[in-house]
Amino acid sequence: MRGATDSSGLTFRQDYFGDDAAWAALVSLLQDTFGIDIDPLRQLGGTDPTSMPFGWFDETGTLAANLSAFAMPITLNGRIINAAGLQSGAVRPPWRGRGLYRDVTAKALDWCDRQGFEAVVLYTDKPDLYTPHGFVSLPMHLHAGDAPSPIPKTKPARRLDPWNPEDLALLREALNARAPVSERLAVCRSSAMFLINTQFDPDIRLSWLPEQQAVIAWKMDDAAFFVLSDVVASAIPTLPVIFGGLGMSPRTVEVLFAPDKLGWQGQPQLLETTTRFMIRADTPVDLAQPAMLSPMADF
Ligand SMILES: CC(C)(COP(=O)(O)OP(=O)(O)OC[C@H]1O[C@@H](n2cnc3c(N)ncnc32)[C@H](O)[C@@H]1OP(=O)(O)O)[C@@H](O)C(=O)NCCC(=O)NCCS
């Protein structure tokens, strides 16, 4: 049975990203809870302007509990859905077990409903926290197979560095103009998450294909095995064109989103991770075909 929320000694605040001290308190909460540093977001174009954080602060300004919502329109089964994402959900150990997370979850979902979002999505390794709120898990599939032959290009790709101001401007322009990388499941925008995710995975490389005006996010585990994480472009180039632009001819490829725009199919493989992608919507949602959200959209 659910007990009442014990928020004694705490003050509730929402929409606090404009307050430097409160932002620092969130950075600290996420560093202590998940070991991640989201502060570089401020240098990489800023936080997502649609973000709406819900948090309980103590009298010293420490953030005890938080959950943030943000607009995250997605394409799902070929349809654009005006979805919200939930992220940065955490409660500091001394304040756990008092109903604070249940409280911020209810507040965030109520806000999402009042904003008129059609669906709410999140990632979690604790699905039991969210099933009582109507969330269901969707299976995620990567696609793997033999790499197609490259179509050679004249203009070579160049590496992009988000810390170079010119490259950052180009990246942000491409992110603003991007088409969903897949019709099956993909974000429509989500620039802030793409940019911060470039910092979380040290192996990820960003390349600019000038002819296609496309950013390719990729990794190479060894010389023969190519991992394609995302493509940011208003028209998604095919895989042979991507390999041609990058000047690569790997033997095998793994694509971390549904490859319906890549002119290549591959075999779907269920992602065996403890992290689940969950969705809450008025009408039941299922994936019509195997898909996954690009890790560059992780939130
Ligand atoms: C998980 C976490 C957010 C729970 O915070 P909390 O304030 O202690 O949770 P609450 O007291 O509000 O409990 C809310 C409900 O979740 C349940 N719950 C708490 N911890 C849970 C866990 N680890 N797994 C599953 N359910 C849990 C509670 O039993 C309670 O259920 P009820 O509403 O039926 O009574 C907190 O332990 C935490 O920050 N953990 C580390 C970070 C994390 O996992 N964040 C979630 C990211 S998706």
mmCIF file of C-alpha atoms and ligand atoms in Angstrom:
data_model
loop_
_atom_site.group_PDB
_atom_site.id
_atom_site.type_symbol
_atom_site.label_atom_id
_atom_site.label_comp_id
_atom_site.label_asym_id
_atom_site.label_seq_id
_atom_site.Cartn_x
_atom_site.Cartn_y
_atom_site.Cartn_z
ATOM 1 C CA MET A 1 0.000 0.000 0.000
ATOM 2 C CA ARG A 2 1.242 3.460 -0.908
ATOM 3 C CA GLY A 3 2.198 5.720 1.977
ATOM 4 C CA ALA A 4 2.007 9.498 1.953
ATOM 5 C CA THR A 5 4.980 11.472 0.631
ATOM 6 C CA ASP A 6 7.335 12.682 3.365
ATOM 7 C CA SER A 7 8.831 15.926 2.063
ATOM 8 C CA SER A 8 9.591 17.435 5.461
ATOM 9 C CA GLY A 9 12.425 19.972 5.329
ATOM 10 C CA LEU A 10 12.280 20.113 1.523
ATOM 11 C CA THR A 11 11.008 22.691 -0.952
ATOM 12 C CA PHE A 12 9.481 21.787 -4.279
ATOM 13 C CA ARG A 13 10.629 23.671 -7.405
ATOM 14 C CA GLN A 14 10.034 23.192 -11.097
ATOM 15 C CA ASP A 15 11.437 24.863 -14.226
ATOM 16 C CA TYR A 16 14.661 25.806 -12.406
ATOM 17 C CA PHE A 17 17.314 25.461 -15.181
ATOM 18 C CA GLY A 18 17.704 29.249 -15.390
ATOM 19 C CA ASP A 19 19.043 29.293 -11.814
ATOM 20 C CA ASP A 20 22.795 28.507 -11.842
ATOM 21 C CA ALA A 21 22.854 27.112 -8.308
ATOM 22 C CA ALA A 22 19.888 24.837 -8.964
ATOM 23 C CA TRP A 23 21.445 23.637 -12.251
ATOM 24 C CA ALA A 24 24.685 22.879 -10.352
ATOM 25 C CA ALA A 25 22.627 20.899 -7.820
ATOM 26 C CA LEU A 26 21.202 18.771 -10.649
ATOM 27 C CA VAL A 27 24.663 18.242 -12.181
ATOM 28 C CA SER A 28 25.838 17.064 -8.748
ATOM 29 C CA LEU A 29 22.826 14.751 -8.243
ATOM 30 C CA LEU A 30 23.384 13.042 -11.606
ATOM 31 C CA GLN A 31 27.148 12.835 -11.056
ATOM 32 C CA ASP A 32 26.640 11.196 -7.659
ATOM 33 C CA THR A 33 23.812 8.907 -8.809
ATOM 34 C CA PHE A 34 24.869 7.833 -12.311
ATOM 35 C CA GLY A 35 28.500 8.994 -12.571
ATOM 36 C CA ILE A 36 27.705 11.213 -15.572
ATOM 37 C CA ASP A 37 28.540 14.880 -16.090
ATOM 38 C CA ILE A 38 25.844 16.820 -17.947
ATOM 39 C CA ASP A 39 27.441 20.225 -17.342
ATOM 40 C CA PRO A 40 29.165 20.303 -20.795
ATOM 41 C CA LEU A 41 25.665 20.715 -22.223
ATOM 42 C CA ARG A 42 25.898 24.405 -21.365
ATOM 43 C CA GLN A 43 28.929 24.836 -23.661
ATOM 44 C CA LEU A 44 27.486 22.576 -26.369
ATOM 45 C CA GLY A 45 24.563 24.759 -27.311
ATOM 46 C CA GLY A 46 22.686 24.769 -24.008
ATOM 47 C CA THR A 47 20.077 22.644 -22.312
ATOM 48 C CA ASP A 48 16.985 21.616 -24.209
ATOM 49 C CA PRO A 49 14.736 24.708 -24.057
ATOM 50 C CA THR A 50 11.671 22.488 -23.676
ATOM 51 C CA SER A 51 13.020 20.905 -20.468
ATOM 52 C CA MET A 52 10.781 21.041 -17.410
ATOM 53 C CA PRO A 53 12.547 19.724 -14.291
ATOM 54 C CA PHE A 54 10.625 18.809 -11.117
ATOM 55 C CA GLY A 55 12.709 18.691 -7.952
ATOM 56 C CA TRP A 56 12.748 18.733 -4.155
ATOM 57 C CA PHE A 57 15.573 20.860 -2.636
ATOM 58 C CA ASP A 58 16.742 20.951 0.958
ATOM 59 C CA GLU A 59 17.529 24.151 2.880
ATOM 60 C CA THR A 60 21.191 24.099 1.736
ATOM 61 C CA GLY A 61 20.206 23.951 -1.952
ATOM 62 C CA THR A 62 21.005 20.255 -2.335
ATOM 63 C CA LEU A 63 18.706 18.567 -4.820
ATOM 64 C CA ALA A 64 17.218 15.560 -3.008
ATOM 65 C CA ALA A 65 14.914 14.262 -5.746
ATOM 66 C CA ASN A 66 14.454 15.080 -9.406
ATOM 67 C CA LEU A 67 12.708 14.067 -12.618
ATOM 68 C CA SER A 68 12.799 16.144 -15.810
ATOM 69 C CA ALA A 69 10.393 16.132 -18.745
ATOM 70 C CA PHE A 70 11.166 17.500 -22.202
ATOM 71 C CA ALA A 71 9.551 17.528 -25.631
ATOM 72 C CA MET A 72 10.794 14.619 -27.706
ATOM 73 C CA PRO A 73 8.799 14.239 -30.912
ATOM 74 C CA ILE A 74 9.425 10.819 -32.422
ATOM 75 C CA THR A 75 8.548 8.914 -35.559
ATOM 76 C CA LEU A 76 6.995 5.572 -34.715
ATOM 77 C CA ASN A 77 5.627 3.155 -37.324
ATOM 78 C CA GLY A 78 5.797 5.960 -39.913
ATOM 79 C CA ARG A 79 3.797 8.432 -37.839
ATOM 80 C CA ILE A 80 5.105 11.517 -36.023
ATOM 81 C CA ILE A 81 4.103 11.416 -32.372
ATOM 82 C CA ASN A 82 4.223 14.504 -30.194
ATOM 83 C CA ALA A 83 5.963 12.702 -27.330
ATOM 84 C CA ALA A 84 7.642 13.858 -24.135
ATOM 85 C CA GLY A 85 10.715 12.198 -22.667
ATOM 86 C CA LEU A 86 11.427 11.723 -18.961
ATOM 87 C CA GLN A 87 15.043 11.810 -17.807
ATOM 88 C CA SER A 88 17.334 12.580 -14.865
ATOM 89 C CA GLY A 89 15.202 10.603 -12.423
ATOM 90 C CA ALA A 90 17.035 10.217 -9.118
ATOM 91 C CA VAL A 91 16.636 10.529 -5.357
ATOM 92 C CA ARG A 92 19.642 10.919 -3.049
ATOM 93 C CA PRO A 93 20.034 7.941 -0.666
ATOM 94 C CA PRO A 94 19.122 9.799 2.584
ATOM 95 C CA TRP A 95 15.776 10.758 1.088
ATOM 96 C CA ARG A 96 14.816 7.442 -0.521
ATOM 97 C CA GLY A 97 11.743 5.477 0.547
ATOM 98 C CA ARG A 98 9.690 8.576 1.415
ATOM 99 C CA GLY A 99 7.588 8.629 -1.753
ATOM 100 C CA LEU A 100 9.559 11.514 -3.321
ATOM 101 C CA TYR A 101 10.092 9.742 -6.637
ATOM 102 C CA ARG A 102 6.436 8.752 -6.809
ATOM 103 C CA ASP A 103 5.655 12.419 -6.184
ATOM 104 C CA VAL A 104 7.905 13.870 -8.927
ATOM 105 C CA THR A 105 6.748 11.154 -11.346
ATOM 106 C CA ALA A 106 3.103 12.086 -10.733
ATOM 107 C CA LYS A 107 3.915 15.783 -11.151
ATOM 108 C CA ALA A 108 5.887 15.215 -14.370
ATOM 109 C CA LEU A 109 3.183 13.005 -15.888
ATOM 110 C CA ASP A 110 0.471 15.453 -14.911
ATOM 111 C CA TRP A 111 2.455 18.238 -16.617
ATOM 112 C CA CYS A 112 2.888 16.069 -19.755
ATOM 113 C CA ASP A 113 -0.857 15.368 -19.856
ATOM 114 C CA ARG A 114 -1.718 19.044 -19.432
ATOM 115 C CA GLN A 115 0.740 19.992 -22.202
ATOM 116 C CA GLY A 116 -1.159 17.639 -24.510
ATOM 117 C CA PHE A 117 1.685 15.217 -25.286
ATOM 118 C CA GLU A 118 0.385 12.122 -27.081
ATOM 119 C CA ALA A 119 2.889 9.818 -25.398
ATOM 120 C CA VAL A 120 5.648 9.780 -22.788
ATOM 121 C CA VAL A 121 8.847 7.761 -23.265
ATOM 122 C CA LEU A 122 11.785 6.897 -21.018
ATOM 123 C CA TYR A 123 14.706 4.520 -20.528
ATOM 124 C CA THR A 124 15.035 2.610 -17.291
ATOM 125 C CA ASP A 125 16.616 -0.403 -15.667
ATOM 126 C CA LYS A 126 13.734 -0.401 -13.156
ATOM 127 C CA PRO A 127 10.573 -0.908 -15.236
ATOM 128 C CA ASP A 128 8.563 -1.715 -12.093
ATOM 129 C CA LEU A 129 8.796 1.964 -11.179
ATOM 130 C CA TYR A 130 6.806 2.886 -14.255
ATOM 131 C CA THR A 131 4.356 0.054 -15.046
ATOM 132 C CA PRO A 132 1.942 1.352 -12.358
ATOM 133 C CA HIS A 133 1.833 4.609 -14.369
ATOM 134 C CA GLY A 134 0.815 2.796 -17.583
ATOM 135 C CA PHE A 135 4.254 2.451 -19.222
ATOM 136 C CA VAL A 136 5.005 -0.635 -21.347
ATOM 137 C CA SER A 137 8.391 -1.812 -22.661
ATOM 138 C CA LEU A 138 9.134 -1.975 -26.385
ATOM 139 C CA PRO A 139 11.774 -4.500 -27.559
ATOM 140 C CA MET A 140 14.790 -2.896 -29.233
ATOM 141 C CA HIS A 141 16.541 -4.537 -32.200
ATOM 142 C CA LEU A 142 19.813 -3.599 -33.864
ATOM 143 C CA HIS A 143 20.480 -4.736 -37.445
ATOM 144 C CA ALA A 144 23.645 -6.551 -38.462
ATOM 145 C CA GLY A 145 25.031 -8.181 -41.584
ATOM 146 C CA ASP A 146 27.517 -8.084 -44.413
ATOM 147 C CA ALA A 147 28.541 -4.577 -45.385
ATOM 148 C CA PRO A 148 27.568 -3.429 -48.890
ATOM 149 C CA SER A 149 30.290 -2.253 -51.287
ATOM 150 C CA PRO A 150 31.022 1.488 -51.054
ATOM 151 C CA ILE A 151 30.056 3.882 -53.834
ATOM 152 C CA PRO A 152 33.223 5.999 -54.164
ATOM 153 C CA LYS A 153 32.891 9.747 -53.707
ATOM 154 C CA THR A 154 35.150 12.533 -54.849
ATOM 155 C CA LYS A 155 34.913 14.772 -51.800
ATOM 156 C CA PRO A 156 36.296 13.026 -48.723
ATOM 157 C CA ALA A 157 34.629 13.173 -45.331
ATOM 158 C CA ARG A 158 36.137 15.247 -42.552
ATOM 159 C CA ARG A 159 36.036 14.663 -38.823
ATOM 160 C CA LEU A 160 33.888 16.951 -36.678
ATOM 161 C CA ASP A 161 34.786 18.061 -33.174
ATOM 162 C CA PRO A 162 31.861 19.439 -31.125
ATOM 163 C CA TRP A 163 34.361 21.567 -29.137
ATOM 164 C CA ASN A 164 35.409 23.402 -32.294
ATOM 165 C CA PRO A 165 32.973 26.355 -32.596
ATOM 166 C CA GLU A 166 32.672 26.049 -36.397
ATOM 167 C CA ASP A 167 32.013 22.325 -36.201
ATOM 168 C CA LEU A 168 29.520 22.846 -33.390
ATOM 169 C CA ALA A 169 27.639 25.403 -35.489
ATOM 170 C CA LEU A 170 27.556 22.989 -38.413
ATOM 171 C CA LEU A 171 26.378 20.152 -36.152
ATOM 172 C CA ARG A 172 23.598 22.261 -34.668
ATOM 173 C CA GLU A 173 22.457 23.378 -38.112
ATOM 174 C CA ALA A 174 22.357 19.766 -39.306
ATOM 175 C CA LEU A 175 20.510 18.672 -36.144
ATOM 176 C CA ASN A 176 17.893 21.391 -36.605
ATOM 177 C CA ALA A 177 17.287 20.383 -40.216
ATOM 178 C CA ARG A 178 17.464 16.620 -39.734
ATOM 179 C CA ALA A 179 14.954 14.097 -40.990
ATOM 180 C CA PRO A 180 14.201 11.097 -38.745
ATOM 181 C CA VAL A 181 16.902 8.507 -39.431
ATOM 182 C CA SER A 182 14.184 5.832 -39.670
ATOM 183 C CA GLU A 183 10.436 5.778 -40.183
ATOM 184 C CA ARG A 184 10.082 2.869 -37.749
ATOM 185 C CA LEU A 185 11.445 4.584 -34.634
ATOM 186 C CA ALA A 186 13.567 7.729 -34.407
ATOM 187 C CA VAL A 187 13.721 11.127 -32.820
ATOM 188 C CA CYS A 188 12.658 14.071 -34.956
ATOM 189 C CA ARG A 189 15.096 16.528 -33.291
ATOM 190 C CA SER A 190 16.674 16.009 -29.861
ATOM 191 C CA SER A 191 19.773 18.128 -30.566
ATOM 192 C CA ALA A 192 20.837 18.522 -26.931
ATOM 193 C CA MET A 193 20.864 14.764 -26.338
ATOM 194 C CA PHE A 194 22.872 14.113 -29.517
ATOM 195 C CA LEU A 195 25.494 16.672 -28.500
ATOM 196 C CA ILE A 196 25.887 15.468 -24.908
ATOM 197 C CA ASN A 197 25.971 11.828 -26.062
ATOM 198 C CA THR A 198 29.057 12.664 -28.151
ATOM 199 C CA GLN A 199 30.750 13.261 -24.780
ATOM 200 C CA PHE A 200 29.522 10.105 -23.038
ATOM 201 C CA ASP A 201 30.994 7.631 -25.535
ATOM 202 C CA PRO A 202 34.724 8.310 -26.127
ATOM 203 C CA ASP A 203 34.775 5.888 -29.083
ATOM 204 C CA ILE A 204 32.127 7.665 -31.101
ATOM 205 C CA ARG A 205 33.389 9.536 -34.159
ATOM 206 C CA LEU A 206 31.554 12.210 -36.087
ATOM 207 C CA SER A 207 32.229 12.668 -39.797
ATOM 208 C CA TRP A 208 30.843 15.248 -42.202
ATOM 209 C CA LEU A 209 29.993 14.119 -45.733
ATOM 210 C CA PRO A 210 30.044 17.392 -47.701
ATOM 211 C CA GLU A 211 28.208 16.130 -50.789
ATOM 212 C CA GLN A 212 25.354 14.654 -48.754
ATOM 213 C CA GLN A 213 25.443 17.403 -46.101
ATOM 214 C CA ALA A 214 25.277 14.556 -43.605
ATOM 215 C CA VAL A 215 26.790 13.919 -40.176
ATOM 216 C CA ILE A 216 27.695 10.264 -39.619
ATOM 217 C CA ALA A 217 28.076 9.034 -36.016
ATOM 218 C CA TRP A 218 30.051 5.816 -36.102
ATOM 219 C CA LYS A 219 32.558 3.503 -34.416
ATOM 220 C CA MET A 220 34.933 0.858 -35.603
ATOM 221 C CA ASP A 221 35.747 -1.995 -33.219
ATOM 222 C CA ASP A 222 38.349 -3.378 -35.614
ATOM 223 C CA ALA A 223 39.243 -2.696 -39.222
ATOM 224 C CA ALA A 224 36.503 -4.996 -40.532
ATOM 225 C CA PHE A 225 33.591 -4.250 -38.164
ATOM 226 C CA PHE A 226 31.732 -0.969 -38.571
ATOM 227 C CA VAL A 227 29.071 0.313 -36.144
ATOM 228 C CA LEU A 228 26.708 2.991 -37.431
ATOM 229 C CA SER A 229 25.109 4.874 -34.540
ATOM 230 C CA ASP A 230 23.257 7.688 -36.285
ATOM 231 C CA VAL A 231 22.962 9.798 -39.421
ATOM 232 C CA VAL A 232 21.988 13.466 -39.193
ATOM 233 C CA ALA A 233 20.808 14.849 -42.545
ATOM 234 C CA SER A 234 17.718 16.193 -44.217
ATOM 235 C CA ALA A 235 17.986 13.306 -46.723
ATOM 236 C CA ILE A 236 19.506 10.130 -45.288
ATOM 237 C CA PRO A 237 22.281 8.764 -47.554
ATOM 238 C CA THR A 238 22.390 5.030 -48.223
ATOM 239 C CA LEU A 239 24.954 2.791 -46.574
ATOM 240 C CA PRO A 240 27.030 2.341 -49.788
ATOM 241 C CA VAL A 241 27.186 6.138 -50.128
ATOM 242 C CA ILE A 242 28.171 6.510 -46.447
ATOM 243 C CA PHE A 243 31.001 3.987 -46.842
ATOM 244 C CA GLY A 244 32.102 5.710 -50.064
ATOM 245 C CA GLY A 245 32.151 9.104 -48.363
ATOM 246 C CA LEU A 246 34.089 7.750 -45.401
ATOM 247 C CA GLY A 247 36.455 5.869 -47.729
ATOM 248 C CA MET A 248 35.803 2.607 -45.940
ATOM 249 C CA SER A 249 34.993 -0.913 -46.972
ATOM 250 C CA PRO A 250 34.360 -2.897 -43.800
ATOM 251 C CA ARG A 251 33.354 -6.550 -43.922
ATOM 252 C CA THR A 252 30.443 -6.420 -41.487
ATOM 253 C CA VAL A 253 28.210 -3.691 -40.174
ATOM 254 C CA GLU A 254 25.954 -3.175 -37.195
ATOM 255 C CA VAL A 255 23.335 -0.432 -37.449
ATOM 256 C CA LEU A 256 21.969 0.925 -34.173
ATOM 257 C CA PHE A 257 18.655 2.121 -35.614
ATOM 258 C CA ALA A 258 16.218 0.610 -38.110
ATOM 259 C CA PRO A 259 17.913 0.719 -41.546
ATOM 260 C CA ASP A 260 14.785 1.371 -43.660
ATOM 261 C CA LYS A 261 16.372 4.460 -45.288
ATOM 262 C CA LEU A 262 19.821 2.929 -45.797
ATOM 263 C CA GLY A 263 19.256 0.842 -48.952
ATOM 264 C CA TRP A 264 20.428 -2.154 -46.935
ATOM 265 C CA GLN A 265 18.561 -4.578 -44.704
ATOM 266 C CA GLY A 266 20.696 -6.641 -42.341
ATOM 267 C CA GLN A 267 19.283 -9.067 -39.815
ATOM 268 C CA PRO A 268 17.421 -7.828 -36.740
ATOM 269 C CA GLN A 269 18.973 -8.852 -33.424
ATOM 270 C CA LEU A 270 17.215 -8.356 -30.114
ATOM 271 C CA LEU A 271 19.198 -6.041 -27.829
ATOM 272 C CA GLU A 272 19.871 -7.918 -24.603
ATOM 273 C CA THR A 273 20.311 -5.085 -22.124
ATOM 274 C CA THR A 274 18.992 -4.375 -18.664
ATOM 275 C CA THR A 275 17.837 -0.964 -19.884
ATOM 276 C CA ARG A 276 14.313 -0.875 -21.261
ATOM 277 C CA PHE A 277 12.704 1.662 -23.575
ATOM 278 C CA MET A 278 9.211 2.329 -22.221
ATOM 279 C CA ILE A 279 6.246 4.237 -23.569
ATOM 280 C CA ARG A 280 2.953 5.416 -22.118
ATOM 281 C CA ALA A 281 0.164 6.379 -24.519
ATOM 282 C CA ASP A 282 -3.625 6.495 -24.559
ATOM 283 C CA THR A 283 -3.815 3.764 -27.185
ATOM 284 C CA PRO A 284 -1.618 0.628 -27.029
ATOM 285 C CA VAL A 285 1.658 1.063 -28.919
ATOM 286 C CA ASP A 286 3.739 -1.660 -30.537
ATOM 287 C CA LEU A 287 6.537 -1.592 -33.064
ATOM 288 C CA ALA A 288 5.290 -2.843 -36.425
ATOM 289 C CA GLN A 289 8.827 -3.857 -37.434
ATOM 290 C CA PRO A 290 12.095 -4.372 -35.522
ATOM 291 C CA ALA A 291 13.708 -1.058 -34.590
ATOM 292 C CA MET A 292 15.653 0.770 -31.928
ATOM 293 C CA LEU A 293 16.293 4.356 -30.967
ATOM 294 C CA SER A 294 19.789 5.473 -31.924
ATOM 295 C CA PRO A 295 22.157 5.601 -28.913
ATOM 296 C CA MET A 296 22.852 9.205 -29.943
ATOM 297 C CA ALA A 297 19.272 9.905 -28.808
ATOM 298 C CA ASP A 298 19.802 8.230 -25.411
ATOM 299 C CA PHE A 299 18.335 10.366 -22.686
HETATM 300 C C1 LIG B 1 14.721 4.413 -7.842
HETATM 301 C C2 LIG B 1 14.624 5.672 -6.998
HETATM 302 C C3 LIG B 1 14.422 6.875 -7.928
HETATM 303 C C4 LIG B 1 13.426 5.529 -6.053
HETATM 304 O O1 LIG B 1 13.298 6.729 -5.314
HETATM 305 P P1 LIG B 1 12.422 6.790 -3.944
HETATM 306 O O2 LIG B 1 12.153 8.216 -3.640
HETATM 307 O O3 LIG B 1 13.080 5.975 -2.917
HETATM 308 O O4 LIG B 1 11.087 6.079 -4.410
HETATM 309 P P2 LIG B 1 9.666 6.257 -3.701
HETATM 310 O O5 LIG B 1 9.854 6.238 -2.206
HETATM 311 O O6 LIG B 1 8.971 7.440 -4.271
HETATM 312 O O7 LIG B 1 8.937 4.954 -4.159
HETATM 313 C C5 LIG B 1 8.095 4.966 -5.308
HETATM 314 C C6 LIG B 1 7.661 3.575 -5.632
HETATM 315 O O8 LIG B 1 8.746 2.900 -6.282
HETATM 316 C C7 LIG B 1 9.052 1.704 -5.585
HETATM 317 N N1 LIG B 1 10.509 1.567 -5.675
HETATM 318 C C8 LIG B 1 11.441 2.233 -4.982
HETATM 319 N N2 LIG B 1 12.676 1.854 -5.368
HETATM 320 C C9 LIG B 1 12.502 0.931 -6.342
HETATM 321 C C10 LIG B 1 13.386 0.145 -7.122
HETATM 322 N N3 LIG B 1 14.715 0.255 -6.981
HETATM 323 N N4 LIG B 1 12.856 -0.692 -8.015
HETATM 324 C C11 LIG B 1 11.514 -0.823 -8.159
HETATM 325 N N5 LIG B 1 10.632 -0.112 -7.447
HETATM 326 C C12 LIG B 1 11.115 0.745 -6.544
HETATM 327 C C13 LIG B 1 8.573 1.922 -4.181
HETATM 328 O O9 LIG B 1 8.272 0.693 -3.558
HETATM 329 C C14 LIG B 1 7.328 2.736 -4.392
HETATM 330 O O10 LIG B 1 6.257 1.919 -4.770
HETATM 331 P P3 LIG B 1 4.734 2.305 -4.359
HETATM 332 O O11 LIG B 1 4.448 3.621 -5.067
HETATM 333 O O12 LIG B 1 3.910 1.191 -4.879
HETATM 334 O O13 LIG B 1 4.744 2.468 -2.884
HETATM 335 C C15 LIG B 1 15.916 5.875 -6.140
HETATM 336 O O14 LIG B 1 16.159 4.700 -5.425
HETATM 337 C C16 LIG B 1 17.151 6.201 -6.981
HETATM 338 O O15 LIG B 1 17.449 7.361 -7.226
HETATM 339 N N6 LIG B 1 17.872 5.161 -7.424
HETATM 340 C C17 LIG B 1 19.077 5.339 -8.238
HETATM 341 C C18 LIG B 1 18.773 6.013 -9.583
HETATM 342 C C19 LIG B 1 17.649 5.334 -10.327
HETATM 343 O O16 LIG B 1 17.574 4.125 -10.426
HETATM 344 N N7 LIG B 1 16.770 6.181 -10.903
HETATM 345 C C20 LIG B 1 15.655 5.728 -11.690
HETATM 346 C C21 LIG B 1 16.095 5.936 -13.086
HETATM 347 S S1 LIG B 1 14.990 5.284 -14.251
#
